Coordinates of C-alpha atoms and ligand atoms in Angstrom, one line a residue:
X1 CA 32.8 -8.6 -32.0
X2 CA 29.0 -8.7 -33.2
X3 CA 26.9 -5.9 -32.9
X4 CA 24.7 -6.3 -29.2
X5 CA 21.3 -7.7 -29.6
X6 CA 20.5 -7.4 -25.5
X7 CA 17.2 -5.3 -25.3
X8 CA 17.7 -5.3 -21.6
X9 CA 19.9 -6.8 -18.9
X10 CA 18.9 -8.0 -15.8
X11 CA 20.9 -8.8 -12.2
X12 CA 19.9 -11.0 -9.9
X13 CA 18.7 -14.6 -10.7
X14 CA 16.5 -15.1 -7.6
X15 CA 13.0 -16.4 -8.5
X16 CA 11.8 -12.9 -8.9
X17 CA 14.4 -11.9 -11.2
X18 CA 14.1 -15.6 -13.3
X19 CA 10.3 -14.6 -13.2
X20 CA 10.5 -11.7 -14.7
X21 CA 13.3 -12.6 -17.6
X22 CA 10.8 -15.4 -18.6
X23 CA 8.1 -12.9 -18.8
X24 CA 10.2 -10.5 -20.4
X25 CA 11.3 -12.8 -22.9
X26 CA 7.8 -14.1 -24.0
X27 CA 6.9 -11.1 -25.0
X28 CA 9.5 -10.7 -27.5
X29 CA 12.5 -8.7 -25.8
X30 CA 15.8 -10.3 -25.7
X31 CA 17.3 -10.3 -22.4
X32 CA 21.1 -10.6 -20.9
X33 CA 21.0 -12.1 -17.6
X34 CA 23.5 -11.8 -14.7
X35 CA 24.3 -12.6 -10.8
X36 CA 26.7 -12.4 -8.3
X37 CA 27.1 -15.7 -8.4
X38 CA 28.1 -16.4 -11.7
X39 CA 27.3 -20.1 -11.2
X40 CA 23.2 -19.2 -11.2
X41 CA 23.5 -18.2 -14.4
X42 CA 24.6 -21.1 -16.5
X43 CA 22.4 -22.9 -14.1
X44 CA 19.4 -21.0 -15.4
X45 CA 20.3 -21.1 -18.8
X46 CA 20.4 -24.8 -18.8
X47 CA 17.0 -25.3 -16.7
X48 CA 14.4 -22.8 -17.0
X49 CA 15.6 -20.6 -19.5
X50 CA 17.1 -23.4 -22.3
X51 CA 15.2 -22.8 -25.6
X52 CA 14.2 -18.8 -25.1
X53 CA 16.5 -16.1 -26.5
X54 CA 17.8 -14.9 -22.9
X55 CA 21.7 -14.6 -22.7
X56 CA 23.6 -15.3 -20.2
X57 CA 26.7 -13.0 -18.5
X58 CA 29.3 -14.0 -16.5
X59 CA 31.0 -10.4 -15.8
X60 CA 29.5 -7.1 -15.6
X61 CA 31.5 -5.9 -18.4
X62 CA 29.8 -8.8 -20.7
X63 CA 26.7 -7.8 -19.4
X64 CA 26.9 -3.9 -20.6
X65 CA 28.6 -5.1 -24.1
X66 CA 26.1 -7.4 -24.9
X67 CA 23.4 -4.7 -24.5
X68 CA 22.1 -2.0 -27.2
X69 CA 22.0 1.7 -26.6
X70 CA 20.5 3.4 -24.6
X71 CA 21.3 0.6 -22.1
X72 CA 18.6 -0.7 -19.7
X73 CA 19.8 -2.9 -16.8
X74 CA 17.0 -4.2 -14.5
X75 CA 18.7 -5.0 -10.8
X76 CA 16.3 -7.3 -8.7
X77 CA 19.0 -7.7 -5.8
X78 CA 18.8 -7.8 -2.1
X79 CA 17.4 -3.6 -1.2
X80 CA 20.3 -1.7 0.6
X81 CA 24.2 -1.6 -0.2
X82 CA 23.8 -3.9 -2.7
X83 CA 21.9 -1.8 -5.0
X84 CA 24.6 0.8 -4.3
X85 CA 27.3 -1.8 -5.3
X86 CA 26.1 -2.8 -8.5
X87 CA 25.6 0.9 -9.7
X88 CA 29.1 1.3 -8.9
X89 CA 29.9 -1.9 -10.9
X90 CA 28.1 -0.5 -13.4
X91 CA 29.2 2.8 -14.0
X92 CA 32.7 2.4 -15.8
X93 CA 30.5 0.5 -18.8
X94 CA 27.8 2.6 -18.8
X95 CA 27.2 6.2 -21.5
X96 CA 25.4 8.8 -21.2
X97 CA 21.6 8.5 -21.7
X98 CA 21.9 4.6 -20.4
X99 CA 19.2 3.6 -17.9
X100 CA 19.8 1.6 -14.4
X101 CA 16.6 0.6 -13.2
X102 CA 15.4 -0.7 -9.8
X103 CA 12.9 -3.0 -9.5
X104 CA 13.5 -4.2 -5.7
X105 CA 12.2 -3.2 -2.5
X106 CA 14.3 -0.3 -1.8
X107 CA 12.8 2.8 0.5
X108 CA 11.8 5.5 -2.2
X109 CA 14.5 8.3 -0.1
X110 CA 17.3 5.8 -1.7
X111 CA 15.8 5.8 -4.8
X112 CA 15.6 9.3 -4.5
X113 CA 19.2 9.9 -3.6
X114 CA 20.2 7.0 -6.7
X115 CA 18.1 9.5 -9.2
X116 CA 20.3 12.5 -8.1
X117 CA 23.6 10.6 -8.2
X118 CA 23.3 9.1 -11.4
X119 CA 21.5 12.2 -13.2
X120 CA 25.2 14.2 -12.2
X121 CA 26.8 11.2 -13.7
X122 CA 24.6 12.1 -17.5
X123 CA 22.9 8.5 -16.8
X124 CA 19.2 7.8 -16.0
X125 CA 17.7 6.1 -13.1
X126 CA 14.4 4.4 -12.6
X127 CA 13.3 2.5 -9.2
X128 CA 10.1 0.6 -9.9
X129 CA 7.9 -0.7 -7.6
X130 CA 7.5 -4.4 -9.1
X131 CA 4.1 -6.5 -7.1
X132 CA 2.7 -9.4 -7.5
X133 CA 4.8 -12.2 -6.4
X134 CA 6.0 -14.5 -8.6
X135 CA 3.5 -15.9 -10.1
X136 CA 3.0 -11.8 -11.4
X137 CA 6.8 -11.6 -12.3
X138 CA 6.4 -14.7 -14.6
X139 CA 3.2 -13.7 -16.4
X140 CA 2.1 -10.0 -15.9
X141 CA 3.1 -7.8 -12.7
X142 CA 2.0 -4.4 -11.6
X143 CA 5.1 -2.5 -13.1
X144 CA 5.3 1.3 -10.9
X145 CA 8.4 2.9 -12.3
X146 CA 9.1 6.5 -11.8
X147 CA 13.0 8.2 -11.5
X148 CA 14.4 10.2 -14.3
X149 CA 11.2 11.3 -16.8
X150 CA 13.6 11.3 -19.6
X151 CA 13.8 7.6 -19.5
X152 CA 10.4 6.6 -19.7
X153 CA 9.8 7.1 -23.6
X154 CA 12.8 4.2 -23.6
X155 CA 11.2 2.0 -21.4
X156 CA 8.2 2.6 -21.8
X157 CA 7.1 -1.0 -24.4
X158 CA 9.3 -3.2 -22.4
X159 CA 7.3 -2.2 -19.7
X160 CA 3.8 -2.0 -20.8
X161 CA 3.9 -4.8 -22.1
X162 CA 5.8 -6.8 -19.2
X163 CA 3.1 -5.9 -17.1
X164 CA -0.3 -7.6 -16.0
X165 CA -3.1 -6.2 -19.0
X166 CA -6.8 -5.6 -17.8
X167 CA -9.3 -4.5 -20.1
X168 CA -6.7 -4.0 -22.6
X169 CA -4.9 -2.0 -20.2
X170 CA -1.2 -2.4 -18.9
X171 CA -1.5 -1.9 -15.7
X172 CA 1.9 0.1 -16.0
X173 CA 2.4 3.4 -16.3
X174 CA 5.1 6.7 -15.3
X175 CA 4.4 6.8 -11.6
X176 CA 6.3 10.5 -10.9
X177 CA 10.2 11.9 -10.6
X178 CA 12.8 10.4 -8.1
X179 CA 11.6 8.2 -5.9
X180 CA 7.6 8.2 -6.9
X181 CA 7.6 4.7 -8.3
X182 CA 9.5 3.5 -4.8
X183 CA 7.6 5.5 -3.0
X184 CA 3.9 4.5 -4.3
X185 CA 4.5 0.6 -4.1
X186 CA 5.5 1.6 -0.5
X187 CA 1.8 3.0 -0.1
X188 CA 0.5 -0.1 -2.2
X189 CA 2.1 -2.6 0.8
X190 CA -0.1 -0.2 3.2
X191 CA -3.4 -0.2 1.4
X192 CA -2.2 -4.1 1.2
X193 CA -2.0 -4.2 5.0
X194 CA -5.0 -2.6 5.5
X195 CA -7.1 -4.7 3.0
X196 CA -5.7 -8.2 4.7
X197 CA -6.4 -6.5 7.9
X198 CA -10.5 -5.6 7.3
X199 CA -11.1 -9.2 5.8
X200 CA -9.4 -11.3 8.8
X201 CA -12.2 -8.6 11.1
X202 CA -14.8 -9.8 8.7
X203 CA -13.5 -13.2 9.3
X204 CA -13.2 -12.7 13.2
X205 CA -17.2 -11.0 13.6
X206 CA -18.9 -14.3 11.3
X207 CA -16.6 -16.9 13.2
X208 CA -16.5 -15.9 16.6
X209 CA -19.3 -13.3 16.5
X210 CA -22.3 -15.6 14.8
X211 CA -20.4 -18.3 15.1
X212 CA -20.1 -19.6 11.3
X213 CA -17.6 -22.3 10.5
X214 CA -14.6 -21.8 7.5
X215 CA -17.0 -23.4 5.2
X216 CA -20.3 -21.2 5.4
X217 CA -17.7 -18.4 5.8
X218 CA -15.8 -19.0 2.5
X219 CA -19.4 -19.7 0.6
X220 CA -19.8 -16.2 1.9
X221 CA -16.7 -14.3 0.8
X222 CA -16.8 -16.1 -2.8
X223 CA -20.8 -14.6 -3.0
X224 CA -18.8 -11.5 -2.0
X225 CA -16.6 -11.5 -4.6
X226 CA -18.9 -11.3 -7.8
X227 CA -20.0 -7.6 -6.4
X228 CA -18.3 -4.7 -5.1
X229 CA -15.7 -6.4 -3.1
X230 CA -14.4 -8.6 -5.9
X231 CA -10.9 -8.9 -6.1
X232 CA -7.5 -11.5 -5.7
X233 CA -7.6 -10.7 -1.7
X234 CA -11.4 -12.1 -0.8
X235 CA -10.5 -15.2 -3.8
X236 CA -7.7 -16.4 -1.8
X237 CA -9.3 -16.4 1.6
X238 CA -12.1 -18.0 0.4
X239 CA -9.9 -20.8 -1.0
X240 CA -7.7 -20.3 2.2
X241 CA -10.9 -21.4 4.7
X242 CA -12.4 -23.8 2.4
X243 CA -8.4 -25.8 3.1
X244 CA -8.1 -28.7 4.8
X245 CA -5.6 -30.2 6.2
X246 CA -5.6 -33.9 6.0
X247 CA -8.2 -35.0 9.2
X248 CA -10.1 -32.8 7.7
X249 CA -10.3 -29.8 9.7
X250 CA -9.9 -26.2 7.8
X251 CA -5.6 -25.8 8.2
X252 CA -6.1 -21.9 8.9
X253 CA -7.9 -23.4 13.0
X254 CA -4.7 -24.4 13.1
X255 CA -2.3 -21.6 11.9
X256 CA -0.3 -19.6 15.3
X257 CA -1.9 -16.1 15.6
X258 CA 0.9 -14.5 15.1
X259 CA 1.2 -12.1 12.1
X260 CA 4.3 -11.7 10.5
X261 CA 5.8 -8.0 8.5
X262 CA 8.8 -7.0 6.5
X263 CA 8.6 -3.5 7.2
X264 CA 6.9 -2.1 4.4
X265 CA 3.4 -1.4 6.2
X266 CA 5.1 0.3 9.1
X267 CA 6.6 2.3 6.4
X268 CA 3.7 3.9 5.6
X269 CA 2.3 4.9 9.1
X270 CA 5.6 6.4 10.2
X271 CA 5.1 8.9 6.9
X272 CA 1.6 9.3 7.7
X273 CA 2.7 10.5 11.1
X274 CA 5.9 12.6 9.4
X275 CA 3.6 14.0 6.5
X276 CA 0.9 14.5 9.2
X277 CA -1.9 12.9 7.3
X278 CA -4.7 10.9 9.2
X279 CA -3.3 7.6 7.5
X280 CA -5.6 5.6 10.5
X281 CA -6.7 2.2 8.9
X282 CA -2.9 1.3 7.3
X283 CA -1.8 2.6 10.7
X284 CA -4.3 0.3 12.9
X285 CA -3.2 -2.9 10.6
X286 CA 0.2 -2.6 11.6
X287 CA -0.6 -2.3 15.1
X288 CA -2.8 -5.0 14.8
X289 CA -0.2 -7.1 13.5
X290 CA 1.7 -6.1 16.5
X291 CA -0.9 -6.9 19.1
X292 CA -1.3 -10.7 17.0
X293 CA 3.0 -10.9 17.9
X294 CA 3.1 -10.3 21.9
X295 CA 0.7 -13.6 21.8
X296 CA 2.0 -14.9 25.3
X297 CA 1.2 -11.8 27.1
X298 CA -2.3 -12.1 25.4
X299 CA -2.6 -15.9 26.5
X300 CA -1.9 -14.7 29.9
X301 CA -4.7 -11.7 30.0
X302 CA -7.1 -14.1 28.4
X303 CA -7.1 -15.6 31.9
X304 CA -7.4 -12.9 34.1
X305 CA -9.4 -10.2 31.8
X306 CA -12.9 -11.3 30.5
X307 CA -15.2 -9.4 28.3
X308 CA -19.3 -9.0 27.6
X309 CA -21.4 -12.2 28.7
X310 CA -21.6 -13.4 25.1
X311 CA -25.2 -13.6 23.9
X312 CA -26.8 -15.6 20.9
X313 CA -27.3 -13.4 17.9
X314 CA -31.1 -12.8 17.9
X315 CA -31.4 -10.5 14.7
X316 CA -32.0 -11.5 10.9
X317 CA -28.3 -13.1 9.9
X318 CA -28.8 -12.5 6.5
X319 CA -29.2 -8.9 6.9
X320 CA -26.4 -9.0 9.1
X321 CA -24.3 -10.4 6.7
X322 CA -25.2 -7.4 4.1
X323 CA -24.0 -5.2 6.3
X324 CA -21.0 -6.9 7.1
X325 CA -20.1 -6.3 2.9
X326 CA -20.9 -3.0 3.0
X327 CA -19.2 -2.4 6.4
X328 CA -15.8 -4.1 4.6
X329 CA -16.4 -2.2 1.6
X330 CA -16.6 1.6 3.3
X331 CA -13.7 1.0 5.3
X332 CA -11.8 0.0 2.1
X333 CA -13.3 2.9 0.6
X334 CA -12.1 5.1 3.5
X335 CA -8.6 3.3 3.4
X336 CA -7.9 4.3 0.0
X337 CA -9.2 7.6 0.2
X338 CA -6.4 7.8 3.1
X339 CA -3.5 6.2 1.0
X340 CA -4.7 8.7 -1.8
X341 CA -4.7 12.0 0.6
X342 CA -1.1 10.5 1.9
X343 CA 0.3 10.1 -1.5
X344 CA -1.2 13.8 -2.9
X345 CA 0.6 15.1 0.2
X346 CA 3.7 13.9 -0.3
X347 CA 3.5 15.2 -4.2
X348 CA 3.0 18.5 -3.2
X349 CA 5.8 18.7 -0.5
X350 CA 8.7 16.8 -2.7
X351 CA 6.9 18.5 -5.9
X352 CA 6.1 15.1 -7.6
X353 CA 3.7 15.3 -10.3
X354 CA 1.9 11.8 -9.6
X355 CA -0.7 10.5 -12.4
X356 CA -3.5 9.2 -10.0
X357 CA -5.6 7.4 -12.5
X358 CA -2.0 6.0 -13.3
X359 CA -1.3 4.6 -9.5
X360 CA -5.0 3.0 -9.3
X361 CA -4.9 1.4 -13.4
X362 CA -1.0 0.1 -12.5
X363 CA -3.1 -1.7 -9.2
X364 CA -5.5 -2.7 -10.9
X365 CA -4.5 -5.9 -12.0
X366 CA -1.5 -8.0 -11.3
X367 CA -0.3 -6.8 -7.5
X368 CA -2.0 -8.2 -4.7
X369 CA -4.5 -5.1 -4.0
X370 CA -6.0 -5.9 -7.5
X371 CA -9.7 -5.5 -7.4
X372 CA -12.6 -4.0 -9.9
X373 CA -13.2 -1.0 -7.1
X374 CA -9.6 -0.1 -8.4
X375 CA -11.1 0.3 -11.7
X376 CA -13.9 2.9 -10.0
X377 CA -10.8 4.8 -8.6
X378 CA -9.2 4.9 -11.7
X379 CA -12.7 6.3 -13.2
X380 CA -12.4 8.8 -10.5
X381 CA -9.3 10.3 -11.1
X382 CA -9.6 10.0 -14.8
X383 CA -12.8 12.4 -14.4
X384 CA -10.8 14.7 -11.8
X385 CA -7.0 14.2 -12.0
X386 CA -6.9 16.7 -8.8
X387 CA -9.5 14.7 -6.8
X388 CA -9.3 16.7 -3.1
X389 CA -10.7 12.9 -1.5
X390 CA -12.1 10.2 -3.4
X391 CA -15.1 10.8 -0.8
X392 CA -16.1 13.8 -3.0
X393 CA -16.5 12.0 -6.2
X394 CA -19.9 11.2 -7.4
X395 CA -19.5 7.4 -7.5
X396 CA -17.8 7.0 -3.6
X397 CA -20.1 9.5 -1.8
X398 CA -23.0 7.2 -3.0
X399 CA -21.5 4.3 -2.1
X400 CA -20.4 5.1 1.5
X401 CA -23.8 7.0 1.7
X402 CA -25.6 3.7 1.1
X403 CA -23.3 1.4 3.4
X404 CA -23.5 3.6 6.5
X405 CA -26.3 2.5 8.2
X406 CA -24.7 -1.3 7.7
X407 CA -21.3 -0.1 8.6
X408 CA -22.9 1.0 11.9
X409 CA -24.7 -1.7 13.0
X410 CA -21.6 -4.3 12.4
X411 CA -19.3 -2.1 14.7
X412 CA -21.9 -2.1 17.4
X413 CA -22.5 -5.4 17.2
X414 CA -19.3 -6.3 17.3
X415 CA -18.4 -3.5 20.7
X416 CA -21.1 -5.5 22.0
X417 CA -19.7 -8.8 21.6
X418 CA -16.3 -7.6 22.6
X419 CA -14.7 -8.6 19.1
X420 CA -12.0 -6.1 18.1
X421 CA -12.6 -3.9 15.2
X422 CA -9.9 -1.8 15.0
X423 CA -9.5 -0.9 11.3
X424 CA -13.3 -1.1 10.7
X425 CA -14.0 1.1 14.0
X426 CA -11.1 3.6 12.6
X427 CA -12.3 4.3 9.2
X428 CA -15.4 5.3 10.4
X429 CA -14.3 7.6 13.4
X430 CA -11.8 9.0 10.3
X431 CA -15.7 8.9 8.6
X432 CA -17.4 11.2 11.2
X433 CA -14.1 13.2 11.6
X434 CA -13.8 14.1 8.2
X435 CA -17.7 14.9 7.8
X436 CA -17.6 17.3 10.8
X437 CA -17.0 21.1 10.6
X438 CA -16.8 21.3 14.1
X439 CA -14.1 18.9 15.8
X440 CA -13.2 19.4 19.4
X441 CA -10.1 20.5 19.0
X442 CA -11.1 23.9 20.4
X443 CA -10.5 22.0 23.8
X444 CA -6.8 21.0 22.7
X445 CA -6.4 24.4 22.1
X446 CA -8.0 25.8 25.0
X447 CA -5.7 23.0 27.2
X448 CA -2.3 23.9 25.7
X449 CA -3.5 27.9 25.9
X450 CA -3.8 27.0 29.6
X451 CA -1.2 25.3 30.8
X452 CA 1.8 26.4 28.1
X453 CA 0.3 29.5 27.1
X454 CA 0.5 28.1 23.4
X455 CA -2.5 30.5 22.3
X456 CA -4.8 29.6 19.8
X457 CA -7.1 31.4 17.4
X458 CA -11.1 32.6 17.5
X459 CA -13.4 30.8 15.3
X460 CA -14.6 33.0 12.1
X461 CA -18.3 34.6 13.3
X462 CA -17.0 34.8 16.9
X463 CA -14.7 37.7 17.2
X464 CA -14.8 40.4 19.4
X465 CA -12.5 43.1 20.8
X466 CA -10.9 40.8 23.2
X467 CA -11.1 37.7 20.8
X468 CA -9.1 39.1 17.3
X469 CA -9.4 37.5 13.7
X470 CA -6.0 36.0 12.7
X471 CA -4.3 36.8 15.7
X472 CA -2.6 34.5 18.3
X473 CA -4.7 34.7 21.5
X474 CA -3.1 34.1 25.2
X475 CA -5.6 33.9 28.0
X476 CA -5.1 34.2 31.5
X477 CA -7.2 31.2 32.1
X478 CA -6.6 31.4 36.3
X479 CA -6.1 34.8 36.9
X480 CA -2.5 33.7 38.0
X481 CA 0.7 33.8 35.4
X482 CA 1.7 36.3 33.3
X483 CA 0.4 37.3 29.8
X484 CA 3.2 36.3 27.8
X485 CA 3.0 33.6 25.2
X486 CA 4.7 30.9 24.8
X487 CA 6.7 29.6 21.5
X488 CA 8.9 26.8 23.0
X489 CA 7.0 24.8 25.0
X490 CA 6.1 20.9 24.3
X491 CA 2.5 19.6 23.6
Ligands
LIG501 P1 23.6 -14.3 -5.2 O1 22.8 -15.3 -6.0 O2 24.9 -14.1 -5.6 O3 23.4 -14.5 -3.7 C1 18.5 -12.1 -4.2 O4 19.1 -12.3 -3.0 C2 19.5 -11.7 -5.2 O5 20.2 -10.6 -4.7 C3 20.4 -12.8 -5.6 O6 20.6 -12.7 -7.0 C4 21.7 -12.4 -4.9 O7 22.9 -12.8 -5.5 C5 21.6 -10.9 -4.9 N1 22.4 -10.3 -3.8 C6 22.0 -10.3 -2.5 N2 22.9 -9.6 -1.7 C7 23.9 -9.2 -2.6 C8 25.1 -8.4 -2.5 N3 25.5 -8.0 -1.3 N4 25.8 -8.2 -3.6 C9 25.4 -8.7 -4.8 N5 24.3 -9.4 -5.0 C10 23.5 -9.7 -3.9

């Protein structure tokens, strides 16, 4: 038999996987292909993939033999068992050092469980995050691989140079151990949620608030994308409202209001809420998405619950219009700054050591979050790796400094007209949270003190011989009830 000439292999000939072979290929790296269904292969070979290098595979065993050493196999199959099923597949043709990667969808706690697994087996495991759609498979994706650090240095061209390139840039790099790379595309859907979420309430407050149609309002959102806010999301909408369908009329008036979601948004709010970070904009997007689904029960209360007499916007429109940029782009700039606190949090508590600049470079281009304010959070972290909140570097506390008079006026404007806000009116309450020393969660305390006896501790300046620094304090609050303190009760 001849010596193998495979650089890598890949399973799983959906048009993800085909994508990303193409790319692959094109830049030089000669790839062994394979599926479940044998039949997709010779199909691809003879359609989409006649005249490149790639090699085709009709058994898993012809798959690992046709591959050099270290051995890199790329699965792009369905997330869940049958991840776990191929690695099983895999292992009796597999030596030391060689390298399973997975660049699907999986939740980063399997990808954390596959690292452990197939580090006691002496093999190497990698579970990239892989964005951008197909159209970023087949010419440059955002590439967020993390999993066993010793098999980075080996995957580390194929890689680079798969991915989408800005600046010179791949926007690839080592994400973090175990599940990091799982885990941070996970936070990349959120922040992707979140970004879709602020542009359809920039959309709602010119449509229905002054009353633009889709044309004026994509004229609008291309101006907005040669400044701050420039990036693939605003493009797309822009070309989205300036559609029309073929009377003529923009198609998205006639789209259902009804969002649709795989799962990966929803992801990130429940580990906000388990990692007990305030993740609010990612978690009002998916509950706006939510509200958008139960659209018959809205249709009903639309008849029987009315809002504000609507009144005729009387200020300067143009002005108005500023704001509303500035409002979109401090609420991103919150967002982020929330994704970023989430995904430092969940580094210290599974000891990860994530490469920030990294996460916002590998965004940068080819994923769907792409945008040049990634490339200001990149400069960020590359000038602080350990960045408490983006809001404390130089560059962001300007910029949300010089959009908060704007970002105010839009949300009361739009309170007044009754047009929901709900991830634009969350980042700033997170906005005046954050900024305040004094929250009142002295009442909280105070509450649960009084009616579980939870106790709570005196402010620092405030102590006195009743009120103790550092210790648990239990009033009698009614003169009723014992003194004893609780440690069990709810709330
Ligand atoms: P198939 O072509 O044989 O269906 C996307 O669905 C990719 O994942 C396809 O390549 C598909 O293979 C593969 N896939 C989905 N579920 C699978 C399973 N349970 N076992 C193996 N491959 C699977």
């Amino acid at each position: 038999m001849s010596a193998p000439t495979g650089d890598i292999g890949l399973i799983g000939l959906a048009v993800m996987g085909q994508n990303l072979i193409l790319n692959m290929n094109d830049k030089g790296f000669n790839v062994v292909c394979y599926n479940r269904t044998t039949s997709k292969v010779d199909a691809f070979l003879a359609n989409e993939a006649k005249g490149t290098k790639v090699q085709g595979s009709h058994s898993i065993q012809e798959l690992c033999s046709k591959l050099k050493t270290p051995r890199k196999i790329i699965l792009l199959v369905k997330a869940g068992p049958a991840v776990d099923d191929f690695i099983k597949q895999l292992e009796p043709y597999l030596e030391k050092g060689d390298i399973v990667i997975d660049g699907g969808n999986s939740h980063y706690p399997d990808s954390i469980r596959r690292t452990h697994e197939l580090e006691a087996k002496g093999l190497l495991f990698v579970g990239s995050g892989v964005s951008g759609g197909e159209e970023g498979a087949r010419h440059g994706p955002s590439l967020m691989p993390g999993g066993s650090p010793a098999a980075w240095p080996s995957i580390k061209e194929i890689f680079q140079k798969t991915a989408a390139q800005v600046n010179g840039e791949p926007c690839c790099d080592w994400v973090g151990e175990t599940g990091a790379g799982h885990y941070v595309k996970m936070v990349h859907n959120g922040i992707e949620y979140g970004d879709m979420q602020l542009i359809a309430e920039a959309y709602d407050i010119l449509h229905r608030g002054l009353g633009l149609p889709e044309d004026e309002i994509a004229d609008i959102f291309y101006k907005w994308n040669t400044g701050v806010l420039d990036s693939f999301l605003i493009d797309i909408t822009a070309n989205i409202l300036k559609f029309k369908d073929d009377d003529g009329e923009p198609l998205v008036s006639k789209i259902l209001d009804q969002a649709g979601q795989k799962g990966t948004g929803k992801w990130t709010a429940i580990n906000a809420l388990d990692a007990g970070m305030p993740v609010t904009l990612i978690g009002e997007a998916v509950f706006a998405r939510c509200l958008s689904a139960i659209k018959a029960e809205r249709t009903r209360a639309s008849k029987v619950i009315s809002g504000p007499q609507k009144e005729a916007f009387r200020g300067d429109k143009q002005q108005f219009i500023d704001d509303l940029e500035q409002a979109l782009y401090a609420s991103k700039i919150i967002s982020y700054t929330q994704g970023f606190m989430l995904m430092r949090e969940t580094a210290k508590e599974l000891k990860w050591n994530l490469n920030y600049a990294g996460i916002a470079q590998m965004w940068r281009g080819g994923c769907i979050i792409k945008s040049v304010f990634l490339g200001d959070i990149t400069a960020a972290y590359q000038k602080n790796g350990q960045l408490e909140s983006l809001l404390f570097d130089d560059f962001f506390n300007k910029a949300v400094h010089k959009a908060q008079p704007g970002w105010r006026r839009i949300i009361a404007q739009a309170v007044l007209w009754g047009i929901p806000t709900p991830a634009f009116s969350t980042a700033l309450a997170f906005f005046d949270g954050y900024r305040s020393e004094i929250v009142p969660a002295n009442i909280l305390q105070a509450q649960r003190d009084y009616f579980g006896a939870h106790t709570f501790k005196v402010l620092p300046g405030k102590e006195n011989p009743r009120l103790k620094a550092g210790e648990d304090i239990h009033v009698n609050w009614t003169g009723r009830g014992g003194n004893v303190s609780a440690s069990s009760y709810s709330a």
